[in-house]
Coordinates of N, CA and C in Angstrom, one line a residue:
M1 N 29.2 80.6 132.9 CA 27.9 80.0 132.7 C 27.1 80.9 131.8
A2 N 26.4 80.3 130.8 CA 25.6 81.1 129.8 C 24.3 81.5 130.5
R3 N 23.9 82.7 130.2 CA 22.6 83.2 130.7 C 21.5 82.8 129.7
R4 N 20.4 82.4 130.3 CA 19.3 82.1 129.4 C 18.7 83.3 128.8
K5 N 18.3 83.3 127.6 CA 17.7 84.5 126.9 C 16.2 84.5 127.2
L6 N 15.8 85.6 127.7 CA 14.3 85.7 128.0 C 13.7 86.6 126.9
H7 N 12.6 86.2 126.3 CA 11.9 86.9 125.3 C 10.7 87.6 126.0
T8 N 10.1 88.5 125.3 CA 8.8 89.0 125.7 C 7.7 88.3 125.0
I9 N 6.6 88.4 125.5 CA 5.4 87.6 125.0 C 5.1 88.1 123.6
E10 N 5.5 89.3 123.2 CA 5.2 89.8 121.8 C 6.0 89.0 120.8
N11 N 6.9 88.2 121.2 CA 7.7 87.3 120.2 C 6.9 86.1 119.8
I12 N 5.8 85.8 120.5 CA 5.1 84.6 120.1 C 4.0 84.9 119.1
I13 N 4.3 84.7 117.8 CA 3.4 85.0 116.7 C 2.6 83.7 116.3
V14 N 1.3 83.8 116.1 CA 0.5 82.7 115.7 C -0.3 83.0 114.5
E15 N -0.6 81.9 113.8 CA -1.5 82.0 112.6 C -2.8 81.3 113.0
I16 N -3.9 81.8 112.6 CA -5.2 81.1 112.8 C -5.4 80.2 111.6
T17 N -5.5 78.9 111.9 CA -5.6 77.9 110.8 C -7.0 77.2 110.9
P18 N -7.4 76.5 109.9 CA -8.7 75.9 110.0 C -8.8 74.9 111.2
P19 N -10.0 74.8 111.8 CA -10.2 74.0 113.0 C -9.9 72.5 112.6
C20 N -9.3 71.9 113.6 CA -9.1 70.4 113.5 C -9.1 69.8 114.9
L21 N -9.2 68.5 114.9 CA -9.3 67.8 116.2 C -8.1 68.0 117.1
E22 N -6.9 67.9 116.5 CA -5.6 68.0 117.3 C -5.4 69.5 117.8
G23 N -6.1 70.5 117.2 CA -6.0 71.8 117.7 C -7.1 72.3 118.6
A24 N -8.1 71.4 118.9 CA -9.2 71.7 119.7 C -8.8 71.5 121.2
L25 N -8.8 72.5 122.0 CA -8.3 72.4 123.4 C -9.5 72.5 124.3
F26 N -9.5 71.6 125.3 CA -10.5 71.5 126.3 C -10.0 71.7 127.7
P27 N -10.7 72.5 128.6 CA -10.2 72.7 129.9 C -10.3 71.4 130.7
R28 N -9.3 71.1 131.5 CA -9.3 70.0 132.4 C -8.8 70.5 133.8
Y29 N -9.6 70.1 134.8 CA -9.3 70.6 136.2 C -8.8 69.4 137.0
D30 N -7.7 69.5 137.6 CA -7.1 68.5 138.4 C -7.3 68.9 139.9
R31 N -8.2 68.2 140.6 CA -8.6 68.5 141.9 C -7.4 68.4 142.9
E32 N -6.5 67.4 142.6 CA -5.4 67.2 143.5 C -4.4 68.4 143.6
T33 N -4.1 69.0 142.4 CA -3.2 70.1 142.3 C -3.9 71.4 142.3
D34 N -5.2 71.4 142.0 CA -6.0 72.7 141.9 C -5.6 73.5 140.6
Y35 N -5.0 72.8 139.6 CA -4.6 73.5 138.4 C -5.6 73.2 137.3
V36 N -5.7 74.1 136.3 CA -6.5 73.9 135.1 C -5.5 73.9 134.0
T37 N -5.6 72.9 133.1 CA -4.8 72.9 131.9 C -5.8 72.9 130.7
L38 N -5.3 73.3 129.6 CA -6.1 73.3 128.3 C -5.4 72.2 127.4
D39 N -6.1 71.1 127.1 CA -5.5 70.0 126.4 C -6.3 69.6 125.2
S40 N -5.5 69.2 124.2 CA -6.1 68.5 123.0 C -6.5 67.1 123.4
L41 N -7.5 66.6 122.7 CA -7.9 65.2 122.9 C -6.9 64.3 122.3
I42 N -6.1 64.8 121.3 CA -5.1 64.0 120.7 C -3.8 64.7 121.2
L43 N -3.0 64.1 122.1 CA -1.8 64.8 122.6 C -0.6 64.1 122.1
P44 N -0.1 64.5 120.9 CA 1.1 63.9 120.4 C 2.3 64.5 121.1
P45 N 3.5 64.0 120.8 CA 4.7 64.7 121.3 C 4.7 66.1 120.9
C46 N 5.2 67.0 121.8 CA 5.2 68.4 121.6 C 6.6 68.9 121.6
P47 N 7.3 69.0 120.5 CA 8.7 69.4 120.5 C 8.9 70.9 120.7
Y48 N 7.8 71.7 120.5 CA 7.9 73.1 120.6 C 7.3 73.6 121.9
G49 N 8.0 74.1 122.8 CA 7.5 74.6 124.1 C 7.9 76.0 124.4
V50 N 6.9 76.7 124.9 CA 7.1 78.1 125.3 C 6.9 78.2 126.8
N51 N 7.9 78.6 127.5 CA 7.9 78.6 129.0 C 7.8 80.1 129.4
I52 N 6.7 80.5 130.0 CA 6.5 81.9 130.4 C 6.6 81.8 131.9
D53 N 7.9 82.0 132.4 CA 8.3 82.1 133.8 C 7.8 80.9 134.6
N54 N 7.7 79.7 134.0 CA 7.2 78.5 134.7 C 5.8 78.7 135.2
I55 N 5.0 79.6 134.7 CA 3.7 79.8 135.2 C 2.7 79.4 134.1
I56 N 3.0 79.8 132.8 CA 2.1 79.4 131.7 C 3.1 78.7 130.7
I57 N 2.7 77.5 130.3 CA 3.5 76.8 129.3 C 2.7 76.2 128.2
P58 N 2.6 77.0 127.1 CA 2.0 76.5 125.9 C 2.9 75.5 125.2
D59 N 2.4 74.4 124.7 CA 3.1 73.4 124.0 C 2.6 73.2 122.6
F60 N 3.4 73.1 121.6 CA 3.0 73.0 120.2 C 3.5 71.6 119.7
N61 N 2.7 71.0 118.9 CA 3.1 69.7 118.3 C 4.1 69.8 117.2
S62 N 4.4 68.7 116.5 CA 5.4 68.7 115.4 C 4.9 69.5 114.2
H63 N 3.6 69.8 114.1 CA 3.1 70.6 113.0 C 3.0 72.1 113.5
R64 N 3.6 72.4 114.7 CA 3.6 73.7 115.3 C 2.2 74.2 115.7
M65 N 1.3 73.2 115.9 CA -0.1 73.6 116.3 C -0.2 73.5 117.8
L66 N -0.9 74.5 118.4 CA -1.0 74.5 119.8 C -1.8 73.3 120.3
A67 N -1.2 72.5 121.2 CA -1.7 71.2 121.6 C -2.1 71.2 123.1
S68 N -1.5 72.1 123.9 CA -1.8 72.2 125.3 C -1.3 73.5 125.9
V69 N -1.9 73.9 127.0 CA -1.5 75.0 127.8 C -1.5 74.7 129.3
E70 N -0.4 74.7 129.9 CA -0.3 74.4 131.4 C -0.4 75.8 132.1
N71 N -1.3 75.8 133.1 CA -1.5 77.1 133.9 C -1.0 76.7 135.3
G72 N 0.0 77.4 135.8 CA 0.6 77.1 137.1 C 0.1 77.9 138.2
I73 N -1.1 78.5 138.0 CA -1.7 79.3 139.1 C -2.9 78.5 139.6
P74 N -2.9 78.0 140.9 CA -4.0 77.3 141.4 C -5.3 78.0 141.3
R75 N -6.4 77.3 141.1 CA -7.7 77.9 140.9 C -8.1 78.7 142.1
K76 N -7.8 78.3 143.3 CA -8.2 79.1 144.5 C -7.6 80.5 144.6
L77 N -6.5 80.7 143.8 CA -5.8 82.0 143.7 C -6.3 82.9 142.6
W78 N -7.2 82.4 141.8 CA -7.7 83.2 140.7 C -8.5 84.4 141.2
E79 N -8.4 85.6 140.5 CA -9.1 86.8 140.9 C -10.6 86.6 140.6
S80 N -11.5 86.6 141.6 CA -12.9 86.5 141.4 C -13.4 87.9 141.1
D81 N -13.7 88.2 139.9 CA -14.0 89.6 139.5 C -14.8 89.5 138.2
E82 N -15.2 90.6 137.7 CA -15.9 90.6 136.4 C -14.8 90.2 135.4
L83 N -15.3 89.5 134.4 CA -14.4 89.1 133.3 C -14.1 90.3 132.4
P84 N -13.0 90.3 131.8 CA -12.7 91.4 130.8 C -13.7 91.4 129.7
I85 N -14.1 92.6 129.2 CA -15.0 92.6 128.0 C -14.3 92.2 126.8
L86 N -14.9 91.2 126.2 CA -14.3 90.6 125.0 C -15.3 90.7 123.8
P87 N -14.8 90.7 122.6 CA -15.7 90.8 121.4 C -16.6 89.7 121.3
A88 N -17.8 89.9 120.8 CA -18.9 88.9 120.7 C -18.6 88.0 119.5
A89 N -18.0 88.5 118.4 CA -17.7 87.7 117.2 C -16.6 86.7 117.5
V90 N -16.8 85.5 117.0 CA -15.9 84.4 117.3 C -15.6 83.7 115.9
Q91 N -14.4 83.4 115.7 CA -13.9 82.7 114.5 C -13.4 81.3 114.9
E92 N -14.0 80.3 114.2 CA -13.5 78.9 114.5 C -12.1 78.7 113.9
G93 N -11.3 77.9 114.7 CA -10.0 77.7 114.1 C -9.1 77.0 115.1
S94 N -7.8 76.8 114.7 CA -6.8 76.3 115.6 C -5.6 77.3 115.5
L95 N -4.7 77.2 116.4 CA -3.5 78.2 116.4 C -2.3 77.4 116.1
T96 N -1.5 78.0 115.1 CA -0.2 77.4 114.7 C 0.9 78.5 115.0
L97 N 2.0 78.0 115.6 CA 3.1 78.9 115.9 C 3.7 79.3 114.6
A98 N 3.8 80.6 114.3 CA 4.3 81.2 113.1 C 5.8 81.5 113.2
N99 N 6.4 81.6 114.4 CA 7.8 81.9 114.5 C 8.7 80.7 114.1
P100 N 9.5 80.9 113.1 CA 10.3 79.7 112.7 C 11.5 79.5 113.7
D101 N 11.8 80.5 114.5 CA 13.0 80.4 115.4 C 12.7 80.0 116.8
I102 N 11.4 79.8 117.1 CA 11.0 79.4 118.5 C 10.9 77.9 118.5
E103 N 11.7 77.2 119.3 CA 11.6 75.8 119.6 C 11.2 75.6 121.0
N104 N 12.2 75.8 121.9 CA 11.9 75.8 123.3 C 12.5 77.0 123.9
S105 N 11.7 78.0 124.1 CA 12.1 79.3 124.5 C 11.5 79.7 125.9
N106 N 12.2 80.6 126.6 CA 11.8 81.1 127.8 C 11.3 82.6 127.7
F107 N 10.2 82.9 128.3 CA 9.6 84.2 128.2 C 9.4 84.8 129.6
M108 N 9.5 86.1 129.7 CA 9.2 86.8 130.9 C 7.6 86.9 131.1
I109 N 7.1 86.8 132.3 CA 5.7 87.0 132.5 C 5.4 88.5 132.3
P110 N 4.4 88.9 131.6 CA 4.2 90.3 131.4 C 3.4 90.9 132.5
P111 N 3.4 92.2 132.7 CA 2.7 92.9 133.8 C 1.2 92.7 133.6
E112 N 0.7 92.4 132.4 CA -0.8 92.2 132.2 C -1.3 90.8 132.7
F113 N -0.4 90.0 133.2 CA -0.7 88.6 133.6 C -1.8 88.6 134.7
A114 N -2.8 87.8 134.5 CA -3.9 87.6 135.5 C -4.7 86.4 135.1
V115 N -5.4 85.8 136.1 CA -6.4 84.8 135.8 C -7.7 85.3 136.5
Y116 N -8.7 85.6 135.7 CA -9.9 86.1 136.2 C -10.9 85.0 136.2
T117 N -11.9 85.0 137.1 CA -12.9 84.0 137.1 C -14.2 84.6 137.6
T118 N -15.3 83.9 137.3 CA -16.6 84.3 137.8 C -16.7 83.8 139.2
P119 N -17.6 84.4 140.0 CA -17.7 84.0 141.4 C -17.8 82.5 141.7
D120 N -18.5 81.7 140.7 CA -18.6 80.3 140.9 C -17.4 79.5 140.4
R121 N -16.4 80.3 139.9 CA -15.1 79.7 139.4 C -15.3 78.7 138.3
Q122 N -16.3 78.9 137.6 CA -16.7 78.0 136.5 C -16.1 78.5 135.1
T123 N -16.1 79.8 135.0 CA -15.6 80.4 133.7 C -14.3 81.2 134.1
G124 N -13.3 81.1 133.3 CA -12.1 81.9 133.5 C -11.5 82.5 132.3
V125 N -10.7 83.5 132.6 CA -9.9 84.2 131.5 C -8.5 84.2 132.0
L126 N -7.6 83.5 131.2 CA -6.2 83.5 131.5 C -5.6 84.6 130.6
R127 N -5.0 85.6 131.2 CA -4.5 86.7 130.4 C -3.0 86.8 130.6
F128 N -2.3 86.8 129.5 CA -0.8 87.0 129.6 C -0.2 87.9 128.5
G129 N -1.1 88.8 128.0 CA -0.6 89.8 127.1 C -1.5 90.9 127.0
K130 N -1.2 92.0 126.2 CA -2.0 93.2 126.1 C -3.2 92.9 125.3
F131 N -4.4 93.3 125.8 CA -5.6 93.2 125.1 C -5.8 94.4 124.2
D132 N -5.0 94.6 123.3 CA -5.1 95.7 122.3 C -6.2 95.4 121.3
T133 N -6.9 96.4 120.9 CA -7.9 96.1 119.9 C -7.3 96.2 118.5
P134 N -7.9 95.5 117.6 CA -9.0 94.6 117.7 C -8.6 93.2 118.3
L135 N -9.4 92.7 119.2 CA -9.2 91.3 119.7 C -9.9 90.4 118.8
I136 N -9.4 89.2 118.6 CA -10.1 88.2 117.9 C -10.2 87.0 118.8
L137 N -11.5 86.5 118.9 CA -11.7 85.2 119.7 C -11.7 84.1 118.7
V138 N -10.8 83.1 119.0 CA -10.7 81.9 118.1 C -11.3 80.7 118.9
Q139 N -12.4 80.2 118.4 CA -13.1 79.1 119.0 C -12.3 77.8 118.8
L140 N -11.5 77.4 119.9 CA -10.7 76.1 119.8 C -11.6 74.9 120.1
S141 N -12.6 75.1 120.9 CA -13.6 74.0 121.2 C -14.8 74.6 121.8
V142 N -15.8 73.8 122.1 CA -17.0 74.4 122.7 C -16.7 75.0 124.1
A143 N -15.6 74.7 124.7 CA -15.3 75.2 126.1 C -14.1 76.1 126.2
C144 N -13.5 76.4 125.0 CA -12.2 77.1 125.1 C -12.1 78.0 123.8
Q145 N -11.7 79.3 124.1 CA -11.5 80.3 123.0 C -10.1 80.9 123.3
A146 N -9.3 81.1 122.3 CA -8.1 81.8 122.4 C -8.3 83.3 122.1
I147 N -7.6 84.1 122.8 CA -7.8 85.6 122.6 C -6.5 86.0 121.9
V148 N -6.7 86.5 120.6 CA -5.6 86.9 119.8 C -5.6 88.4 119.5
S149 N -4.5 89.0 119.6 CA -4.3 90.4 119.3 C -3.1 90.6 118.4
A150 N -3.3 91.2 117.2 CA -2.2 91.5 116.3 C -1.3 90.2 116.1
S151 N -1.9 89.1 115.8 CA -1.3 87.8 115.5 C -0.5 87.3 116.7
K152 N -0.8 87.7 117.9 CA -0.2 87.2 119.1 C -1.3 86.6 120.0
V153 N -1.1 85.4 120.5 CA -2.1 84.9 121.5 C -1.8 85.5 122.8
V154 N -2.8 86.2 123.4 CA -2.6 87.0 124.6 C -3.5 86.4 125.8
G155 N -4.2 85.4 125.5 CA -5.0 84.8 126.6 C -6.0 83.7 126.1
F156 N -6.7 83.2 127.1 CA -7.7 82.2 126.8 C -9.0 82.4 127.6
L157 N -10.1 82.2 127.1 CA -11.4 82.2 127.8 C -11.8 80.7 127.8
F158 N -12.2 80.2 129.0 CA -12.5 78.8 129.1 C -13.7 78.6 130.1
E159 N -14.4 77.5 129.9 CA -15.4 77.1 130.8 C -15.1 75.7 131.3
L160 N -15.1 75.5 132.6 CA -14.8 74.2 133.1 C -16.0 73.3 133.0
P161 N -15.7 72.0 133.0 CA -16.8 71.0 132.9 C -17.6 71.0 134.2
E162 N -18.8 70.5 134.2 CA -19.7 70.5 135.4 C -19.1 69.9 136.6
G163 N -18.3 68.9 136.5 CA -17.7 68.2 137.6 C -16.7 69.0 138.4
A164 N -16.3 70.1 137.8 CA -15.2 70.9 138.4 C -15.7 72.1 139.2
R165 N -17.0 72.1 139.4 CA -17.6 73.2 140.1 C -17.1 73.4 141.6
K166 N -17.1 72.2 142.3 CA -16.6 72.3 143.7 C -15.1 72.3 143.8
I167 N -14.6 73.3 144.5 CA -13.2 73.4 144.6 C -12.7 72.5 145.8
H168 N -13.3 72.6 146.9 CA -12.8 71.9 148.1 C -13.9 70.9 148.6
R169 N -13.5 69.7 149.0 CA -14.4 68.8 149.5 C -14.7 69.2 151.0
R170 N -15.9 69.0 151.4 CA -16.2 69.3 152.8 C -16.0 68.0 153.6
R171 N -15.5 68.2 154.8 CA -15.3 67.0 155.7 C -16.5 66.9 156.5
R172 N -17.0 65.7 156.8 CA -18.1 65.5 157.6 C -17.8 65.0 159.0

């Protein structure tokens, strides 16, 4: 039986490209599963998938542009703490996969992995790589920024829509 090859997150190299609608990601909260995904409004087929231990799954469209990110950590398990300090300067753009050899690859979850949130669980930081300086924040939409370090996407900063504030419904 062939063993699947696991890469480290450092193998995922991205280019910051001009902003466009298909590269604009927006957070979406699913109350039923308690998961948050980052999705493009235009979700074409995504032949390029990166599977990070079945926890984080970024998908890239046929132009190798980041089109969605699945986060397999339920919102109720996010660490409610201060968010990491991030640079104030933001660059508008989209992210394109630069690795020619990555189509559907499996990656190991790095030790830096965490999901941080504010006490109201409205704003979150999904971290799956080293926050080495200098960090670049790439504005993917009004509600989502990619965190890039040395041409590697290492996380996302996102703000959930108003309707996602309540986590659990109260029974009367």
